[in-house]
Amino acid sequence: MNNLEENEITLKDVILTFQEYFKYLLKKIFYIAIPVLLFGGYMAYSNFKTPATFKADRKFFVEGQGSGSGLGNLGGLLGSIGIRQGKANPYQILEVGESKLLTTDVLLTKVGDANEFLANMIIDEYKLDETWAESNENYLGFRFTHDSIAGFSNLENSALNRLIVRTVSTKKEEPLRKLSLDEDRGYYALNTQTLNPELSLIIDEVTYEKVRYYFEEKVLEGYKTNRDILKVKADSVNVLLKAKIFELANFLDSNRGASTYRASVKSGLLQKEIDAYSSAYQEITKSFEMADFTLKNQKPTFMLIDRPFPPLGANLPVWWMGLIRGGILGAMLGVGFFVARKIYRDIMKDTALAV
């Protein structure tokens, strides 16, 4: 019975306390409305002034991803640029896609009818030269004029680094493109978002082609070279083998019925050469087949499952969503401040009475 009474008293206290705080907050409603209006207005204005963006989304599978231990030239090439192989992502497509080397290759690709560097298109669209000129006036009107990185000036190197950060790794703003892996479904997603629909499509297409070429072609150049050399050698030995076979046949036809030692020695030497060429041809052919099998086994295949098509839809922030979010945030801050203030004053008041 006592426990029941205590519970009823506790519940009563909770209700009374809630009513007390509610009445207290109603009296402060004007002051609470100030942060609501400030934050709501700011976020609504921010959404209103935010320009529309155009997003290009691409999805693809990568088939043939073998274990890290069997990658050969691929593993060595990745290691040379400081990338370790993993289990879920053995080709480290994410790391390569966002690396400075590949991003540089993308930015310094000439695109469009004007055959302009992609880097210059980004600078034009975002007026980056004017932004950079605030800290260094030499950037005003800056554009890339060549793609020879070895001959870049300090200004060009600095501009390139700024563009790389703006493209893939900026923290202040949304990067122009992101490459991600959905481990549950097993596909890669390339998302590009810029202020210009044509620019979004170009960055998406160039990035995908560069990544695909890197893994399907470039990292396997060593395997291809070995296979092609073996093919040339096999063809060369086969030509010599056929020539010797015809030479022996012609010799036997011209010396039909002859049983001289000279003819026997000549035919014997030709037969030994034929045997040697035949054995060499078999070994080279076997090596060629192994090299060709290794190349096909190691080569990943990019399978495109979704790509963006023009025209791209515009993503425009809604001003009233900013108003709602800002209002909620302002209300939380205002209510939190006055609740904390009342709790503090009640504690201090109870402490003074106890003394």
mmCIF file of C-alpha atoms in Angstrom:
data_model
loop_
_atom_site.group_PDB
_atom_site.id
_atom_site.type_symbol
_atom_site.label_atom_id
_atom_site.label_comp_id
_atom_site.label_asym_id
_atom_site.label_seq_id
_atom_site.Cartn_x
_atom_site.Cartn_y
_atom_site.Cartn_z
ATOM 1 C CA MET A 1 0.000 0.000 0.000
ATOM 2 C CA ASN A 2 2.825 2.377 0.883
ATOM 3 C CA ASN A 3 4.552 1.622 -2.405
ATOM 4 C CA LEU A 4 1.349 2.416 -4.278
ATOM 5 C CA GLU A 5 1.017 5.728 -2.478
ATOM 6 C CA GLU A 6 4.643 6.593 -3.238
ATOM 7 C CA ASN A 7 4.089 5.812 -6.921
ATOM 8 C CA GLU A 8 0.970 7.976 -6.995
ATOM 9 C CA ILE A 9 2.850 10.836 -5.344
ATOM 10 C CA THR A 10 5.745 10.466 -7.815
ATOM 11 C CA LEU A 11 3.382 10.495 -10.791
ATOM 12 C CA LYS A 12 1.628 13.519 -9.363
ATOM 13 C CA ASP A 13 4.963 15.298 -8.967
ATOM 14 C CA VAL A 14 5.866 14.527 -12.549
ATOM 15 C CA ILE A 15 2.570 15.931 -13.833
ATOM 16 C CA LEU A 16 2.843 19.028 -11.699
ATOM 17 C CA THR A 17 6.458 19.565 -12.741
ATOM 18 C CA PHE A 18 5.513 19.217 -16.389
ATOM 19 C CA GLN A 19 2.703 21.736 -15.972
ATOM 20 C CA GLU A 20 5.039 24.094 -14.161
ATOM 21 C CA TYR A 21 7.643 23.962 -16.932
ATOM 22 C CA PHE A 22 4.995 24.249 -19.630
ATOM 23 C CA LYS A 23 3.563 27.436 -18.078
ATOM 24 C CA TYR A 24 7.091 28.739 -17.600
ATOM 25 C CA LEU A 25 7.947 28.171 -21.267
ATOM 26 C CA LEU A 26 4.693 29.800 -22.374
ATOM 27 C CA LYS A 27 5.764 32.945 -20.584
ATOM 28 C CA LYS A 28 9.083 32.816 -22.474
ATOM 29 C CA ILE A 29 7.505 32.057 -25.836
ATOM 30 C CA PHE A 30 8.542 35.433 -27.241
ATOM 31 C CA TYR A 31 12.191 34.809 -26.445
ATOM 32 C CA ILE A 32 12.002 31.230 -27.764
ATOM 33 C CA ALA A 33 10.552 32.563 -31.006
ATOM 34 C CA ILE A 34 13.695 34.641 -31.596
ATOM 35 C CA PRO A 35 16.081 31.684 -32.335
ATOM 36 C CA VAL A 36 13.243 29.920 -34.187
ATOM 37 C CA LEU A 37 12.883 32.864 -36.564
ATOM 38 C CA LEU A 38 16.625 33.461 -36.821
ATOM 39 C CA PHE A 39 17.617 29.866 -37.618
ATOM 40 C CA GLY A 40 14.511 29.226 -39.733
ATOM 41 C CA GLY A 41 15.019 32.391 -41.735
ATOM 42 C CA TYR A 42 18.720 31.762 -42.226
ATOM 43 C CA MET A 43 18.268 28.180 -43.459
ATOM 44 C CA ALA A 44 15.324 29.174 -45.671
ATOM 45 C CA TYR A 45 17.396 31.968 -47.229
ATOM 46 C CA SER A 46 20.356 29.619 -47.612
ATOM 47 C CA ASN A 47 18.218 27.087 -49.492
ATOM 48 C CA PHE A 48 16.691 29.844 -51.605
ATOM 49 C CA LYS A 49 20.113 31.152 -52.658
ATOM 50 C CA THR A 50 21.596 27.698 -53.280
ATOM 51 C CA PRO A 51 21.802 27.155 -57.062
ATOM 52 C CA ALA A 52 20.358 24.061 -58.720
ATOM 53 C CA THR A 53 22.705 21.134 -59.232
ATOM 54 C CA PHE A 54 22.607 18.298 -61.755
ATOM 55 C CA LYS A 55 23.469 14.788 -60.660
ATOM 56 C CA ALA A 56 24.758 11.996 -62.904
ATOM 57 C CA ASP A 57 24.647 8.493 -61.395
ATOM 58 C CA ARG A 58 26.368 5.411 -62.796
ATOM 59 C CA LYS A 59 26.486 1.843 -61.472
ATOM 60 C CA PHE A 60 28.730 -1.013 -62.581
ATOM 61 C CA PHE A 61 29.965 -4.444 -61.565
ATOM 62 C CA VAL A 62 33.561 -5.604 -61.811
ATOM 63 C CA GLU A 63 33.828 -9.278 -62.713
ATOM 64 C CA GLY A 64 36.944 -11.405 -62.364
ATOM 65 C CA GLN A 65 38.301 -9.918 -59.129
ATOM 66 C CA GLY A 66 40.834 -12.511 -58.042
ATOM 67 C CA SER A 67 42.665 -12.828 -54.757
ATOM 68 C CA GLY A 68 45.304 -10.312 -53.873
ATOM 69 C CA SER A 69 48.117 -12.889 -53.927
ATOM 70 C CA GLY A 70 47.605 -13.677 -57.603
ATOM 71 C CA LEU A 71 47.537 -10.213 -59.055
ATOM 72 C CA GLY A 72 51.152 -10.090 -60.184
ATOM 73 C CA ASN A 73 51.817 -6.882 -62.092
ATOM 74 C CA LEU A 74 48.599 -5.379 -60.766
ATOM 75 C CA GLY A 75 49.592 -5.844 -57.147
ATOM 76 C CA GLY A 76 53.037 -4.419 -57.859
ATOM 77 C CA LEU A 77 51.647 -1.384 -59.641
ATOM 78 C CA LEU A 78 49.171 -0.655 -56.858
ATOM 79 C CA GLY A 79 51.916 -1.057 -54.274
ATOM 80 C CA SER A 80 54.120 1.407 -56.135
ATOM 81 C CA ILE A 81 51.565 4.183 -55.542
ATOM 82 C CA GLY A 82 51.056 3.260 -51.884
ATOM 83 C CA ILE A 83 47.828 1.254 -52.188
ATOM 84 C CA ARG A 84 47.450 -2.055 -50.400
ATOM 85 C CA GLN A 85 45.170 -4.804 -51.621
ATOM 86 C CA GLY A 86 42.094 -5.738 -49.609
ATOM 87 C CA LYS A 87 39.746 -8.694 -49.428
ATOM 88 C CA ALA A 88 36.380 -7.129 -50.241
ATOM 89 C CA ASN A 89 37.886 -4.809 -52.844
ATOM 90 C CA PRO A 90 41.036 -6.572 -54.159
ATOM 91 C CA TYR A 91 41.584 -4.176 -57.046
ATOM 92 C CA GLN A 92 41.191 -1.145 -54.765
ATOM 93 C CA ILE A 93 39.026 0.604 -57.328
ATOM 94 C CA LEU A 94 37.874 3.155 -54.765
ATOM 95 C CA GLU A 95 41.411 4.201 -53.871
ATOM 96 C CA VAL A 96 42.571 4.360 -57.482
ATOM 97 C CA GLY A 97 39.443 6.260 -58.545
ATOM 98 C CA GLU A 98 40.106 8.988 -55.985
ATOM 99 C CA SER A 99 43.889 9.002 -56.289
ATOM 100 C CA LYS A 100 45.682 12.157 -57.363
ATOM 101 C CA LEU A 101 47.251 10.462 -60.387
ATOM 102 C CA LEU A 102 43.979 9.281 -61.905
ATOM 103 C CA THR A 103 42.140 12.500 -60.982
ATOM 104 C CA THR A 104 44.908 14.481 -62.675
ATOM 105 C CA ASP A 105 44.498 12.320 -65.774
ATOM 106 C CA VAL A 106 40.764 13.048 -65.723
ATOM 107 C CA LEU A 107 41.179 16.811 -65.254
ATOM 108 C CA LEU A 108 43.765 17.124 -68.021
ATOM 109 C CA THR A 109 41.641 15.275 -70.580
ATOM 110 C CA LYS A 110 40.499 17.334 -73.559
ATOM 111 C CA VAL A 111 36.751 17.035 -74.130
ATOM 112 C CA GLY A 112 33.921 18.525 -76.156
ATOM 113 C CA ASP A 113 33.813 20.119 -79.587
ATOM 114 C CA ALA A 114 36.143 22.873 -78.395
ATOM 115 C CA ASN A 115 38.748 20.251 -77.397
ATOM 116 C CA GLU A 116 39.143 22.016 -74.047
ATOM 117 C CA PHE A 117 40.724 20.671 -70.884
ATOM 118 C CA LEU A 118 38.111 19.397 -68.432
ATOM 119 C CA ALA A 119 39.957 21.324 -65.708
ATOM 120 C CA ASN A 120 39.306 24.597 -67.551
ATOM 121 C CA MET A 121 35.609 23.768 -67.891
ATOM 122 C CA ILE A 122 35.363 23.359 -64.109
ATOM 123 C CA ILE A 123 37.255 26.624 -63.542
ATOM 124 C CA ASP A 124 34.889 28.434 -65.929
ATOM 125 C CA GLU A 125 31.723 26.991 -64.391
ATOM 126 C CA TYR A 126 32.629 27.762 -60.784
ATOM 127 C CA LYS A 127 34.727 30.895 -61.494
ATOM 128 C CA LEU A 128 37.478 29.356 -59.416
ATOM 129 C CA ASP A 129 40.127 31.699 -60.763
ATOM 130 C CA GLU A 130 38.278 34.624 -59.168
ATOM 131 C CA THR A 131 37.953 32.765 -55.872
ATOM 132 C CA TRP A 132 41.636 31.821 -55.878
ATOM 133 C CA ALA A 133 42.603 35.379 -56.830
ATOM 134 C CA GLU A 134 41.369 36.565 -53.422
ATOM 135 C CA SER A 135 44.515 35.056 -51.920
ATOM 136 C CA ASN A 136 46.764 35.329 -54.983
ATOM 137 C CA GLU A 137 45.962 37.784 -57.765
ATOM 138 C CA ASN A 138 48.061 35.751 -60.230
ATOM 139 C CA TYR A 139 45.202 33.258 -60.454
ATOM 140 C CA LEU A 140 42.831 35.764 -62.053
ATOM 141 C CA GLY A 141 42.131 34.552 -65.584
ATOM 142 C CA PHE A 142 44.191 31.402 -65.035
ATOM 143 C CA ARG A 143 43.633 28.473 -67.427
ATOM 144 C CA PHE A 144 45.637 25.352 -68.236
ATOM 145 C CA THR A 145 47.357 25.545 -71.613
ATOM 146 C CA HIS A 146 49.167 22.186 -71.729
ATOM 147 C CA ASP A 147 49.104 18.779 -70.030
ATOM 148 C CA SER A 148 52.847 18.271 -69.522
ATOM 149 C CA ILE A 149 52.951 18.027 -65.723
ATOM 150 C CA ALA A 150 56.741 17.869 -65.733
ATOM 151 C CA GLY A 151 56.778 21.384 -67.201
ATOM 152 C CA PHE A 152 54.177 22.874 -64.852
ATOM 153 C CA SER A 153 55.016 26.080 -63.021
ATOM 154 C CA ASN A 154 54.389 26.483 -59.300
ATOM 155 C CA LEU A 155 51.167 28.319 -60.110
ATOM 156 C CA GLU A 156 49.957 25.495 -62.372
ATOM 157 C CA ASN A 157 50.845 22.833 -59.790
ATOM 158 C CA SER A 158 49.032 24.771 -57.095
ATOM 159 C CA ALA A 159 45.946 25.199 -59.289
ATOM 160 C CA LEU A 160 45.962 21.490 -60.118
ATOM 161 C CA ASN A 161 46.116 20.532 -56.430
ATOM 162 C CA ARG A 162 43.237 22.906 -55.663
ATOM 163 C CA LEU A 163 41.169 21.334 -58.426
ATOM 164 C CA ILE A 164 41.900 17.802 -57.209
ATOM 165 C CA VAL A 165 40.701 18.730 -53.722
ATOM 166 C CA ARG A 166 37.598 20.420 -55.150
ATOM 167 C CA THR A 167 36.840 17.368 -57.272
ATOM 168 C CA VAL A 168 37.204 14.471 -54.835
ATOM 169 C CA SER A 169 38.123 15.405 -51.275
ATOM 170 C CA THR A 170 36.784 18.807 -50.275
ATOM 171 C CA LYS A 171 35.319 19.115 -46.764
ATOM 172 C CA LYS A 172 33.940 22.648 -47.047
ATOM 173 C CA GLU A 173 31.714 21.803 -50.020
ATOM 174 C CA GLU A 174 30.222 18.741 -51.655
ATOM 175 C CA PRO A 175 32.879 17.156 -53.933
ATOM 176 C CA LEU A 176 32.106 17.098 -57.620
ATOM 177 C CA ARG A 177 32.185 13.292 -57.755
ATOM 178 C CA LYS A 178 32.137 10.305 -55.417
ATOM 179 C CA LEU A 179 33.003 6.668 -56.045
ATOM 180 C CA SER A 180 31.526 4.152 -53.594
ATOM 181 C CA LEU A 181 31.038 0.406 -53.204
ATOM 182 C CA ASP A 182 27.803 -1.234 -52.081
ATOM 183 C CA GLU A 183 29.275 -4.317 -50.420
ATOM 184 C CA ASP A 184 25.868 -5.954 -49.893
ATOM 185 C CA ARG A 185 24.874 -5.763 -53.560
ATOM 186 C CA GLY A 186 28.413 -5.883 -54.918
ATOM 187 C CA TYR A 187 28.264 -2.957 -57.343
ATOM 188 C CA TYR A 188 30.211 0.303 -57.587
ATOM 189 C CA ALA A 189 28.426 3.646 -57.794
ATOM 190 C CA LEU A 190 29.862 6.766 -59.417
ATOM 191 C CA ASN A 191 27.962 9.937 -58.471
ATOM 192 C CA THR A 192 28.762 13.264 -60.112
ATOM 193 C CA GLN A 193 27.077 16.535 -59.168
ATOM 194 C CA THR A 194 27.841 19.973 -60.627
ATOM 195 C CA LEU A 195 26.068 23.213 -61.536
ATOM 196 C CA ASN A 196 26.024 22.271 -65.222
ATOM 197 C CA PRO A 197 24.294 19.140 -66.608
ATOM 198 C CA GLU A 198 26.765 18.822 -69.489
ATOM 199 C CA LEU A 199 29.705 19.093 -67.092
ATOM 200 C CA SER A 200 28.231 16.405 -64.822
ATOM 201 C CA LEU A 201 27.864 14.019 -67.768
ATOM 202 C CA ILE A 202 31.392 14.694 -69.001
ATOM 203 C CA ILE A 203 33.042 14.184 -65.601
ATOM 204 C CA ASP A 204 31.023 10.984 -65.134
ATOM 205 C CA GLU A 205 31.972 9.569 -68.539
ATOM 206 C CA VAL A 206 35.659 10.516 -68.423
ATOM 207 C CA THR A 207 36.123 9.221 -64.861
ATOM 208 C CA TYR A 208 34.490 5.870 -65.654
ATOM 209 C CA GLU A 209 36.527 5.393 -68.833
ATOM 210 C CA LYS A 210 39.792 6.265 -67.068
ATOM 211 C CA VAL A 211 39.118 3.836 -64.213
ATOM 212 C CA ARG A 212 38.022 1.108 -66.629
ATOM 213 C CA TYR A 213 41.055 1.602 -68.866
ATOM 214 C CA TYR A 214 43.374 1.551 -65.853
ATOM 215 C CA PHE A 215 42.183 -1.845 -64.675
ATOM 216 C CA GLU A 216 41.291 -3.501 -67.976
ATOM 217 C CA GLU A 217 44.291 -2.321 -69.952
ATOM 218 C CA LYS A 218 47.061 -0.424 -68.215
ATOM 219 C CA VAL A 219 47.762 -2.719 -65.262
ATOM 220 C CA LEU A 220 47.980 -5.699 -67.618
ATOM 221 C CA GLU A 221 50.377 -4.177 -70.136
ATOM 222 C CA GLY A 222 53.197 -6.384 -68.802
ATOM 223 C CA TYR A 223 51.186 -9.549 -69.381
ATOM 224 C CA LYS A 224 50.199 -8.359 -72.857
ATOM 225 C CA THR A 225 53.786 -7.546 -73.777
ATOM 226 C CA ASN A 226 55.000 -11.014 -72.723
ATOM 227 C CA ARG A 227 52.168 -12.712 -74.594
ATOM 228 C CA ASP A 228 52.755 -10.670 -77.760
ATOM 229 C CA ILE A 229 56.514 -11.380 -77.685
ATOM 230 C CA LEU A 230 55.820 -15.104 -77.374
ATOM 231 C CA LYS A 231 53.345 -14.901 -80.282
ATOM 232 C CA VAL A 232 55.941 -13.218 -82.501
ATOM 233 C CA LYS A 233 58.584 -15.805 -81.558
ATOM 234 C CA ALA A 234 56.180 -18.679 -82.176
ATOM 235 C CA ASP A 235 55.295 -17.332 -85.624
ATOM 236 C CA SER A 236 58.978 -16.803 -86.450
ATOM 237 C CA VAL A 237 59.964 -20.325 -85.389
ATOM 238 C CA ASN A 238 56.989 -21.756 -87.283
ATOM 239 C CA VAL A 239 58.143 -20.023 -90.468
ATOM 240 C CA LEU A 240 61.670 -21.443 -90.047
ATOM 241 C CA LEU A 241 60.263 -24.907 -89.300
ATOM 242 C CA LYS A 242 58.150 -24.916 -92.462
ATOM 243 C CA ALA A 243 61.102 -23.634 -94.507
ATOM 244 C CA LYS A 244 63.298 -26.496 -93.251
ATOM 245 C CA ILE A 245 60.594 -29.072 -93.944
ATOM 246 C CA PHE A 246 60.258 -27.846 -97.534
ATOM 247 C CA GLU A 247 64.054 -27.724 -97.874
ATOM 248 C CA LEU A 248 64.326 -31.379 -96.777
ATOM 249 C CA ALA A 249 61.493 -32.372 -99.094
ATOM 250 C CA ASN A 250 63.140 -30.633 -102.069
ATOM 251 C CA PHE A 251 66.512 -32.217 -101.208
ATOM 252 C CA LEU A 252 65.010 -35.717 -101.034
ATOM 253 C CA ASP A 253 63.176 -35.166 -104.330
ATOM 254 C CA SER A 254 66.353 -34.009 -106.054
ATOM 255 C CA ASN A 255 68.404 -36.910 -104.670
ATOM 256 C CA ARG A 256 65.851 -39.681 -105.177
ATOM 257 C CA GLY A 257 67.549 -43.065 -105.438
ATOM 258 C CA ALA A 258 70.945 -41.664 -104.430
ATOM 259 C CA SER A 259 72.685 -43.439 -101.522
ATOM 260 C CA THR A 260 75.813 -41.325 -101.094
ATOM 261 C CA TYR A 261 77.189 -40.437 -97.675
ATOM 262 C CA ARG A 262 76.926 -36.780 -98.525
ATOM 263 C CA ALA A 263 73.189 -37.050 -99.184
ATOM 264 C CA SER A 264 72.645 -39.013 -95.973
ATOM 265 C CA VAL A 265 74.545 -36.431 -93.903
ATOM 266 C CA LYS A 266 72.670 -33.546 -95.516
ATOM 267 C CA SER A 267 69.263 -35.115 -94.924
ATOM 268 C CA GLY A 268 70.250 -36.041 -91.364
ATOM 269 C CA LEU A 269 71.306 -32.466 -90.553
ATOM 270 C CA LEU A 270 68.099 -31.080 -92.022
ATOM 271 C CA GLN A 271 66.055 -33.563 -89.987
ATOM 272 C CA LYS A 272 67.864 -32.535 -86.785
ATOM 273 C CA GLU A 273 67.133 -28.875 -87.514
ATOM 274 C CA ILE A 274 63.486 -29.745 -88.117
ATOM 275 C CA ASP A 275 63.335 -31.621 -84.815
ATOM 276 C CA ALA A 276 64.974 -28.712 -82.980
ATOM 277 C CA TYR A 277 62.605 -26.127 -84.504
ATOM 278 C CA SER A 278 59.621 -28.391 -83.835
ATOM 279 C CA SER A 279 60.580 -28.798 -80.179
ATOM 280 C CA ALA A 280 61.196 -25.046 -79.804
ATOM 281 C CA TYR A 281 57.851 -24.287 -81.470
ATOM 282 C CA GLN A 282 56.017 -26.602 -79.081
ATOM 283 C CA GLU A 283 57.635 -24.998 -76.013
ATOM 284 C CA ILE A 284 57.007 -21.456 -77.199
ATOM 285 C CA THR A 285 53.403 -22.297 -78.106
ATOM 286 C CA LYS A 286 52.886 -23.797 -74.652
ATOM 287 C CA SER A 287 54.334 -20.673 -73.009
ATOM 288 C CA PHE A 288 52.136 -18.461 -75.200
ATOM 289 C CA GLU A 289 48.994 -20.371 -74.227
ATOM 290 C CA MET A 290 49.894 -20.098 -70.535
ATOM 291 C CA ALA A 291 50.570 -16.363 -70.880
ATOM 292 C CA ASP A 292 47.290 -15.848 -72.740
ATOM 293 C CA PHE A 293 45.377 -17.829 -70.092
ATOM 294 C CA THR A 294 47.025 -15.831 -67.284
ATOM 295 C CA LEU A 295 46.125 -12.566 -69.015
ATOM 296 C CA LYS A 296 42.475 -13.545 -69.425
ATOM 297 C CA ASN A 297 42.324 -14.903 -65.872
ATOM 298 C CA GLN A 298 43.772 -11.741 -64.314
ATOM 299 C CA LYS A 299 41.832 -9.236 -66.392
ATOM 300 C CA PRO A 300 38.807 -7.697 -64.608
ATOM 301 C CA THR A 301 35.767 -6.913 -66.711
ATOM 302 C CA PHE A 302 33.645 -3.836 -66.100
ATOM 303 C CA MET A 303 29.923 -4.528 -66.534
ATOM 304 C CA LEU A 304 27.832 -1.366 -66.781
ATOM 305 C CA ILE A 305 24.362 -1.790 -65.241
ATOM 306 C CA ASP A 306 23.178 1.831 -65.144
ATOM 307 C CA ARG A 307 24.337 5.131 -66.596
ATOM 308 C CA PRO A 308 23.044 8.713 -66.769
ATOM 309 C CA PHE A 309 21.188 9.961 -69.834
ATOM 310 C CA PRO A 310 20.509 13.581 -70.759
ATOM 311 C CA PRO A 311 18.651 15.664 -69.900
ATOM 312 C CA LEU A 312 19.535 15.508 -66.214
ATOM 313 C CA GLY A 313 16.951 16.678 -63.698
ATOM 314 C CA ALA A 314 17.759 19.697 -61.529
ATOM 315 C CA ASN A 315 18.151 19.247 -57.779
ATOM 316 C CA LEU A 316 16.929 22.473 -56.170
ATOM 317 C CA PRO A 317 16.720 22.869 -52.357
ATOM 318 C CA VAL A 318 13.228 23.885 -51.183
ATOM 319 C CA TRP A 319 13.186 27.062 -49.078
ATOM 320 C CA TRP A 320 10.362 25.950 -46.799
ATOM 321 C CA MET A 321 12.250 22.776 -45.859
ATOM 322 C CA GLY A 322 15.042 25.010 -44.620
ATOM 323 C CA LEU A 323 12.494 27.062 -42.710
ATOM 324 C CA ILE A 324 11.143 23.946 -40.980
ATOM 325 C CA ARG A 325 14.558 22.510 -40.149
ATOM 326 C CA GLY A 326 15.875 25.841 -38.918
ATOM 327 C CA GLY A 327 12.733 26.416 -36.861
ATOM 328 C CA ILE A 328 13.054 23.017 -35.185
ATOM 329 C CA LEU A 329 16.710 23.642 -34.411
ATOM 330 C CA GLY A 330 15.964 27.118 -33.039
ATOM 331 C CA ALA A 331 13.093 25.771 -30.898
ATOM 332 C CA MET A 332 15.344 23.061 -29.455
ATOM 333 C CA LEU A 333 18.008 25.609 -28.557
ATOM 334 C CA GLY A 334 15.514 28.092 -27.078
ATOM 335 C CA VAL A 335 13.611 25.522 -25.033
ATOM 336 C CA GLY A 336 16.830 23.859 -23.918
ATOM 337 C CA PHE A 337 18.270 27.174 -22.736
ATOM 338 C CA PHE A 338 15.238 28.151 -20.626
ATOM 339 C CA VAL A 339 14.754 24.645 -19.195
ATOM 340 C CA ALA A 340 18.397 24.524 -18.134
ATOM 341 C CA ARG A 341 18.074 28.042 -16.715
ATOM 342 C CA LYS A 342 15.017 27.109 -14.610
ATOM 343 C CA ILE A 343 16.621 23.879 -13.348
ATOM 344 C CA TYR A 344 19.700 25.830 -12.266
ATOM 345 C CA ARG A 345 17.628 28.486 -10.475
ATOM 346 C CA ASP A 346 15.453 25.870 -8.706
ATOM 347 C CA ILE A 347 18.554 24.051 -7.464
ATOM 348 C CA MET A 348 20.113 27.273 -6.186
ATOM 349 C CA LYS A 349 16.806 28.239 -4.519
ATOM 350 C CA ASP A 350 16.480 24.851 -2.771
ATOM 351 C CA THR A 351 20.091 25.083 -1.638
ATOM 352 C CA ALA A 352 19.519 28.534 -0.108
ATOM 353 C CA LEU A 353 16.407 27.347 1.737
ATOM 354 C CA ALA A 354 18.227 24.306 3.095
ATOM 355 C CA VAL A 355 20.954 26.505 4.511
#
